[in-house]
Short mmCIF file of C-alpha atoms and ligand atoms in Angstrom, two decimals:
data_model
loop_
_atom_site.label_atom_id
_atom_site.label_comp_id
_atom_site.label_asym_id
_atom_site.label_seq_id
_atom_site.Cartn_x
_atom_site.Cartn_y
_atom_site.Cartn_z
CA UNK A 96 -24.26 -10.70 73.31
CA UNK A 97 -25.72 -11.31 76.77
CA UNK A 98 -23.48 -12.06 79.74
CA UNK A 99 -24.05 -15.82 79.55
CA UNK A 100 -23.04 -15.90 75.86
CA UNK A 101 -20.07 -13.66 76.57
CA UNK A 102 -19.00 -15.89 79.46
CA UNK A 103 -19.12 -18.90 77.15
CA UNK A 104 -17.21 -17.04 74.44
CA UNK A 105 -14.32 -16.25 76.81
CA UNK A 106 -14.24 -19.89 77.92
CA UNK A 107 -15.52 -19.27 81.43
CA UNK A 108 -16.77 -22.33 83.23
CA UNK A 109 -17.55 -22.62 86.92
CA UNK A 110 -14.49 -24.15 88.54
CA UNK A 111 -14.40 -26.24 91.66
CA UNK A 112 -12.32 -25.25 94.63
CA UNK A 113 -9.48 -27.63 95.51
CA UNK A 114 -10.50 -29.84 98.47
CA UNK A 115 -9.49 -28.89 102.00
CA UNK A 116 -8.81 -25.25 101.22
CA UNK A 117 -9.35 -22.86 104.11
CA UNK A 118 -10.86 -20.10 102.02
CA UNK A 119 -10.18 -16.98 104.08
CA UNK A 120 -6.53 -17.87 104.82
CA UNK A 121 -5.92 -18.87 101.21
CA UNK A 122 -7.54 -15.74 99.81
CA UNK A 123 -5.27 -13.64 102.02
CA UNK A 124 -2.21 -15.66 101.00
CA UNK A 125 -2.98 -15.56 97.25
CA UNK A 126 -3.67 -11.85 97.43
CA UNK A 127 -0.14 -11.21 98.74
CA UNK A 128 1.53 -13.76 96.49
CA UNK A 129 -0.04 -12.34 93.34
CA UNK A 130 0.08 -8.65 94.32
CA UNK A 131 -3.70 -8.59 93.92
CA UNK A 132 -6.19 -6.05 95.20
CA UNK A 133 -9.75 -6.93 96.16
CA UNK A 134 -12.27 -4.17 95.50
CA UNK A 135 -15.78 -4.70 96.84
CA UNK A 136 -19.05 -2.80 96.65
CA UNK A 137 -21.02 -2.22 99.86
CA UNK A 138 -23.76 -4.52 98.53
CA UNK A 139 -21.71 -7.75 98.56
CA UNK A 140 -21.85 -10.04 101.61
CA UNK A 141 -20.11 -8.84 104.77
CA UNK A 142 -17.59 -11.72 104.76
CA UNK A 143 -16.32 -10.52 101.37
CA UNK A 144 -16.28 -6.88 102.48
CA UNK A 145 -14.06 -7.99 105.38
CA UNK A 146 -11.48 -9.47 102.97
CA UNK A 147 -11.46 -6.50 100.60
CA UNK A 148 -8.68 -3.91 100.43
CA UNK A 149 -11.23 -1.27 99.55
CA UNK A 150 -15.01 -1.23 100.07
CA UNK A 151 -17.01 1.63 98.63
CA UNK A 152 -19.66 3.02 96.36
CA UNK A 153 -19.31 3.20 92.59
CA UNK A 154 -17.41 6.50 92.61
CA UNK A 155 -15.02 5.46 95.37
CA UNK A 156 -14.40 2.13 93.68
CA UNK A 157 -13.62 3.82 90.33
CA UNK A 158 -11.19 6.14 92.08
CA UNK A 159 -9.58 3.19 93.88
CA UNK A 160 -9.35 1.24 90.61
CA UNK A 161 -7.71 4.22 88.94
CA UNK A 162 -5.06 4.48 91.68
CA UNK A 163 -4.20 0.84 92.31
CA UNK A 164 -0.68 -0.44 91.78
CA UNK A 165 -1.69 -4.08 92.06
CA UNK A 166 -1.02 -6.47 89.16
CA UNK A 167 -4.33 -8.25 89.54
CA UNK A 168 -7.68 -6.62 90.33
CA UNK A 169 -10.43 -8.83 91.73
CA UNK A 170 -13.68 -6.92 91.55
CA UNK A 171 -16.42 -8.15 93.87
CA UNK A 172 -19.50 -6.39 92.62
CA UNK A 173 -21.24 -6.74 89.28
CA UNK A 174 -20.02 -7.05 85.70
CA UNK A 175 -20.12 -3.36 84.74
CA UNK A 176 -17.89 -2.61 87.74
CA UNK A 177 -15.27 -5.10 86.55
CA UNK A 178 -15.49 -3.51 83.11
CA UNK A 179 -15.00 -0.07 84.63
CA UNK A 180 -11.82 -1.26 86.38
CA UNK A 181 -10.57 -2.69 83.08
CA UNK A 182 -11.38 0.52 81.18
CA UNK A 183 -9.17 2.36 83.68
CA UNK A 184 -6.45 -0.32 83.74
CA UNK A 185 -5.91 -1.76 80.27
CA UNK A 186 -2.55 -3.34 81.17
CA UNK A 187 -3.69 -5.02 84.38
CA UNK A 188 -5.58 -8.26 84.69
CA UNK A 189 -9.14 -7.75 85.98
CA UNK A 190 -11.16 -10.74 87.17
CA UNK A 191 -14.59 -11.06 88.78
CA UNK A 192 -15.91 -13.86 90.98
CA UNK A 193 -18.95 -14.45 88.75
CA UNK A 194 -19.11 -13.34 85.13
CA UNK A 195 -22.89 -13.60 85.17
CA UNK A 196 -23.43 -11.07 87.96
CA UNK A 197 -25.23 -8.45 85.89
CA UNK A 198 -27.40 -5.45 86.66
CA UNK A 199 -30.97 -4.64 85.63
CA UNK A 200 -29.93 -1.08 84.79
CA UNK A 201 -27.02 -2.09 82.58
CA UNK A 202 -29.26 -4.68 80.90
CA UNK A 203 -31.90 -2.07 80.07
CA UNK A 204 -29.89 -0.33 77.34
CA UNK A 205 -29.36 -2.15 74.04
CA UNK A 206 -26.70 -0.45 71.91
CA UNK A 207 -28.89 -0.09 68.78
CA UNK A 208 -31.75 1.57 70.68
CA UNK A 209 -29.35 3.89 72.45
CA UNK A 210 -27.81 4.84 69.11
CA UNK A 211 -31.32 5.61 67.82
CA UNK A 212 -32.01 7.90 70.79
CA UNK A 213 -28.71 9.69 70.21
CA UNK A 214 -29.52 10.07 66.52
CA UNK A 215 -32.80 11.81 67.45
CA UNK A 216 -30.87 14.33 69.57
CA UNK A 217 -27.58 14.82 67.70
CA UNK A 218 -26.57 17.91 69.69
CA UNK A 219 -27.30 16.50 73.13
CA UNK A 220 -24.57 15.87 75.70
CA UNK A 221 -24.83 12.21 76.73
CA UNK A 222 -24.56 11.57 80.48
CA UNK A 223 -24.61 7.90 81.45
CA UNK A 224 -24.86 6.50 84.94
CA UNK A 225 -21.89 4.24 85.59
CA UNK A 226 -24.34 1.30 85.84
CA UNK A 227 -24.16 0.59 82.10
CA UNK A 228 -22.08 -1.61 79.80
CA UNK A 229 -18.70 -0.60 78.37
CA UNK A 230 -20.42 -0.33 74.96
CA UNK A 231 -22.81 2.32 76.31
CA UNK A 232 -19.96 4.11 78.11
CA UNK A 233 -18.20 4.27 74.74
CA UNK A 234 -21.26 6.11 73.34
CA UNK A 235 -21.27 8.58 76.24
CA UNK A 236 -19.73 12.02 76.76
CA UNK A 237 -19.51 11.91 80.52
CA UNK A 238 -20.24 9.23 83.11
CA UNK A 239 -21.78 9.93 86.50
CA UNK A 240 -22.46 7.97 89.66
CA UNK A 241 -25.09 8.53 92.30
CA UNK A 242 -22.49 10.54 94.29
CA UNK A 243 -21.84 13.11 91.61
CA UNK A 244 -24.78 13.03 89.16
CA UNK A 245 -26.01 16.49 90.22
CA UNK A 246 -22.50 17.95 89.98
CA UNK A 247 -21.92 16.37 86.54
CA UNK A 248 -25.19 17.72 85.11
CA UNK A 249 -24.45 21.14 86.60
CA UNK A 250 -21.06 21.10 84.83
CA UNK A 251 -22.82 21.06 81.42
CA UNK A 252 -23.58 24.47 79.86
CA UNK A 253 -27.20 25.48 80.46
CA UNK A 254 -28.01 25.80 76.75
CA UNK A 255 -27.11 22.18 75.95
CA UNK A 256 -29.67 19.38 75.67
CA UNK A 257 -28.83 16.39 77.89
CA UNK A 258 -29.59 12.70 77.44
CA UNK A 259 -29.48 10.96 80.82
CA UNK A 260 -29.34 7.14 80.89
CA UNK A 261 -30.14 4.54 82.04
CA UNK A 262 -31.67 5.18 85.49
CA UNK A 263 -34.83 7.25 85.09
CA UNK A 264 -35.40 7.56 88.85
CA UNK A 265 -31.93 8.99 89.38
CA UNK A 266 -32.52 11.15 86.29
CA UNK A 267 -35.78 12.58 87.67
CA UNK A 268 -34.06 13.26 91.00
CA UNK A 269 -31.19 15.07 89.23
CA UNK A 270 -33.63 17.03 87.04
CA UNK A 271 -35.46 18.15 90.17
CA UNK A 272 -32.23 19.13 91.98
CA UNK A 273 -30.69 21.01 89.04
CA UNK A 274 -33.82 22.43 87.40
CA UNK A 275 -32.57 21.00 84.09
CA UNK A 276 -34.76 19.20 81.59
CA UNK A 277 -33.27 15.78 80.87
CA UNK A 278 -34.08 13.33 78.08
CA UNK A 279 -34.46 10.18 80.16
CA UNK A 280 -33.86 6.53 79.36
CA UNK A 281 -36.53 4.56 81.25
CA UNK A 282 -34.26 2.04 83.01
CA UNK A 283 -34.54 1.10 86.68
CA UNK A 284 -32.76 -0.80 89.42
CA UNK A 285 -34.87 -3.88 90.15
CA UNK A 286 -33.89 -3.73 93.84
CA UNK A 287 -34.55 -0.08 94.59
CA UNK A 288 -37.85 0.12 92.71
CA UNK A 289 -39.07 -2.88 94.68
CA UNK A 290 -38.92 -1.03 98.00
CA UNK A 291 -42.48 -0.90 99.29
CA UNK A 292 -44.02 2.49 100.06
CA UNK A 293 -46.88 0.82 101.96
CA UNK A 294 -44.53 -1.18 104.20
CA UNK A 295 -42.41 1.91 104.76
CA UNK A 296 -45.50 3.78 105.95
CA UNK A 297 -46.16 1.02 108.51
CA UNK A 298 -42.53 1.15 109.69
CA UNK A 299 -42.68 4.92 110.04
CA UNK A 300 -45.73 4.57 112.28
CA UNK A 301 -43.94 1.99 114.38
CA UNK A 302 -40.77 4.12 114.63
CA UNK A 303 -41.95 7.74 114.44
CA UNK A 304 -38.53 8.94 115.60
CA UNK A 305 -36.75 7.26 112.66
CA UNK A 306 -35.28 9.20 109.75
CA UNK A 307 -35.90 7.70 106.33
CA UNK A 308 -32.71 7.76 104.24
CA UNK A 309 -32.85 6.66 100.61
CA UNK A 310 -30.70 5.98 97.56
CA UNK A 311 -31.67 8.07 94.49
CA UNK A 312 -32.36 4.87 92.48
CA UNK A 313 -35.58 4.57 94.56
CA UNK A 314 -38.90 5.62 93.05
CA UNK A 315 -39.87 9.30 93.22
CA UNK A 316 -42.68 8.59 95.73
CA UNK A 317 -40.11 7.19 98.16
CA UNK A 318 -37.59 9.97 97.58
CA UNK A 319 -40.34 12.51 98.33
CA UNK A 320 -40.85 10.88 101.73
CA UNK A 321 -37.14 10.66 102.50
CA UNK A 322 -35.40 12.85 105.07
CA UNK A 323 -32.11 12.41 103.22
CA UNK A 324 -31.17 11.15 99.74
CA UNK A 325 -27.66 10.05 98.79
CA UNK A 326 -25.32 7.43 97.35
CA UNK A 327 -24.35 4.47 99.52
CA UNK A 328 -21.27 6.29 100.86
CA UNK A 329 -23.34 9.41 101.52
CA UNK A 330 -25.94 7.35 103.43
CA UNK A 331 -23.17 5.78 105.52
CA UNK A 332 -21.70 9.21 106.34
CA UNK A 333 -25.18 10.49 107.17
CA UNK A 334 -25.83 7.84 109.84
CA UNK A 335 -22.32 8.42 111.21
CA UNK A 336 -22.74 12.17 111.60
CA UNK A 337 -26.46 12.59 112.32
CA UNK A 338 -27.36 13.32 115.94
CA UNK A 339 -30.38 10.99 115.44
CA UNK A 340 -30.16 7.33 116.37
CA UNK A 341 -32.85 5.47 114.38
CA UNK A 342 -32.81 5.17 110.60
CA UNK A 343 -34.87 3.34 107.99
CA UNK A 344 -32.36 2.59 105.25
CA UNK A 345 -33.89 2.49 101.76
CA UNK A 346 -31.17 0.87 99.70
CA UNK A 347 -29.66 -2.57 99.23
CA UNK A 348 -29.28 -4.29 102.60
CA UNK A 349 -25.52 -4.98 102.18
CA UNK A 350 -24.74 -1.42 103.29
CA UNK A 351 -25.97 -2.33 106.78
CA UNK A 352 -22.79 -4.36 107.33
CA UNK A 353 -20.57 -1.26 107.34
CA UNK A 354 -23.22 0.89 109.02
CA UNK A 355 -23.51 -1.56 111.94
CA UNK A 356 -19.73 -1.62 112.34
CA UNK A 357 -19.52 2.13 112.20
CA UNK A 358 -22.47 3.03 114.47
CA UNK A 359 -23.14 -0.11 116.56
CA UNK A 360 -25.15 1.92 119.09
CA UNK A 361 -27.65 3.18 116.48
CA UNK A 362 -30.82 1.42 115.34
CA UNK A 363 -30.73 0.64 111.62
CA UNK A 364 -33.84 -0.76 109.93
CA UNK A 365 -33.60 -2.11 106.37
CA UNK A 366 -36.37 -0.83 104.11
CA UNK A 367 -38.80 -3.63 103.26
CA UNK A 368 -39.37 -4.91 99.74
CA UNK A 369 -42.70 -5.83 98.14
CA UNK A 370 -44.54 -9.09 98.96
CA UNK A 371 -43.35 -11.04 95.94
CA UNK A 372 -39.73 -10.51 96.98
CA UNK A 373 -38.67 -13.64 98.87
CA UNK A 374 -36.47 -11.86 101.39
CA UNK A 375 -37.87 -9.40 103.91
CA UNK A 376 -35.28 -6.77 103.03
CA UNK A 377 -33.93 -5.47 99.73
CA UNK A 378 -31.13 -7.62 98.35
CA UNK A 379 -29.53 -7.51 94.90
CA UNK A 380 -29.43 -11.07 93.56
CA UNK A 381 -26.51 -10.16 91.31
CA UNK A 382 -24.36 -8.73 94.11
CA UNK A 383 -25.17 -11.84 96.15
CA UNK A 384 -23.68 -14.04 93.38
CA UNK A 385 -20.29 -13.08 94.84
CA UNK A 386 -19.30 -15.85 97.26
CA UNK A 387 -16.10 -16.63 99.17
CA UNK A 388 -15.57 -19.75 97.08
CA UNK A 389 -15.94 -17.85 93.78
CA UNK A 390 -13.63 -15.12 95.10
CA UNK A 391 -11.04 -17.75 95.95
CA UNK A 392 -11.38 -19.34 92.49
CA UNK A 393 -11.08 -15.96 90.76
CA UNK A 394 -7.82 -15.32 92.61
CA UNK A 395 -6.49 -18.83 92.15
CA UNK A 396 -7.34 -19.35 88.46
CA UNK A 397 -7.27 -15.63 87.54
CA UNK A 398 -10.58 -16.23 85.83
CA UNK A 399 -13.08 -15.17 84.62
CA UNK A 400 -11.17 -12.26 83.16
CA UNK A 401 -12.68 -9.05 81.78
CA UNK A 402 -11.26 -7.99 78.44
CA UNK A 403 -12.40 -5.20 76.17
CA UNK A 404 -11.56 -4.26 72.60
CA UNK A 405 -9.60 -0.99 72.43
CA UNK A 406 -12.26 0.41 70.06
CA UNK A 407 -14.68 0.24 73.01
CA UNK A 408 -12.28 0.86 75.87
CA UNK A 409 -10.74 4.09 74.58
CA UNK A 410 -13.97 6.13 74.11
CA UNK A 411 -15.36 4.59 77.33
CA UNK A 412 -12.16 5.72 79.11
CA UNK A 413 -12.66 9.28 77.82
CA UNK A 414 -16.18 9.39 79.30
CA UNK A 415 -15.02 7.95 82.63
CA UNK A 416 -11.99 10.22 82.82
CA UNK A 417 -14.24 13.23 82.15
CA UNK A 418 -16.22 12.25 85.27
CA UNK A 419 -13.15 11.60 87.40
CA UNK A 420 -11.79 15.03 86.50
CA UNK A 421 -15.01 16.78 87.55
CA UNK A 422 -15.09 14.73 90.77
CA UNK A 423 -11.38 15.07 91.68
P1 13P B 69 -23.68 3.70 94.37
O1 13P B 69 -22.56 2.74 94.49
O2 13P B 69 -23.30 4.89 93.52
O3 13P B 69 -24.26 4.11 95.67
O4 13P B 69 -24.84 2.97 93.53
C1 13P B 69 -25.50 1.88 94.07
C2 13P B 69 -25.71 0.77 93.12
O5 13P B 69 -26.80 0.39 92.83
C3 13P B 69 -24.57 0.08 92.59
O6 13P B 69 -24.99 -0.95 91.79
FE1 SF4 B 70 -27.84 -3.09 89.44
FE2 SF4 B 70 -29.60 -2.46 91.31
FE3 SF4 B 70 -28.07 -4.59 91.66
FE4 SF4 B 70 -27.01 -2.11 91.79
S1 SF4 B 70 -28.50 -2.99 93.18
S2 SF4 B 70 -26.19 -3.89 90.71
S3 SF4 B 70 -28.26 -1.04 90.27
S4 SF4 B 70 -29.61 -4.33 90.05
#
């Protein structure tokens, strides 16, 4: 079932916001009234990040979701992130502003084809990047994020075969860092692989003093050029602690919101995307489906809600918990 069909099956329809509602004030009021928590990824718009109780990368958000004592979780990110929060919180209500906010990586792994790959390598340990559906998590031994992928692979005995899915660029990066041979699923993030090497070269000529910092979902050719590679949180920490003051940031442009707040005196340049991309920088169209109005509606109507069958949730929980234990 694709997300659109699933949205229809759970009865999700776009709802209109009651007239005259002052969104920010009402979101804050509803959050208190309903004992709700708003979790947001760095890639959503700044105005949503400002309303969130926690803003972070995928690992930080999973850890925050695991710890929350709220009754209602509103996850501003993409669908697999809402699913992850639900996997960790089966008794809490988890809603997302837009049920159709997907992810090219999560979409790249159909269950039947993944089962076929596993059947070809029955003794392999399956490591899946958190950017995958709950169904794929349920077929996984241990989840990883971009923060801990190297550490997770290193935690697996050296004599074991490893399937790594679905991000092949992250997989190649991890293989290079660990010296391990990985059986890769050839998925990719549509945003990170669209960052233009040619335009980066021009920028580097214009700003020779700039450090290039990149997310490991970028293509290998870009990672080879990078002065530093890390998850979104790691990139943020890098610009905060580096003695340098100019950075070309090769990841989704949403991270610049927190970076600018944190190091207002530094010069941050978003990495440019290819010509065919309509915006000059790299933006995830799915993350940008989160709007203030949809956030308000999600809180107000407590819809659309993420629900998972226990037959999926329980094995997916085991794989996520295995990661959280290694990363504790
Ligand atoms: P991190 O949150 O691990 O940095 O991954 C980025 C991403 O693409 C999330 O969709
Ligand atoms: Fe998926 Fe890439 Fe968007 Fe992250 S930025 S949600 S990996 S498409």
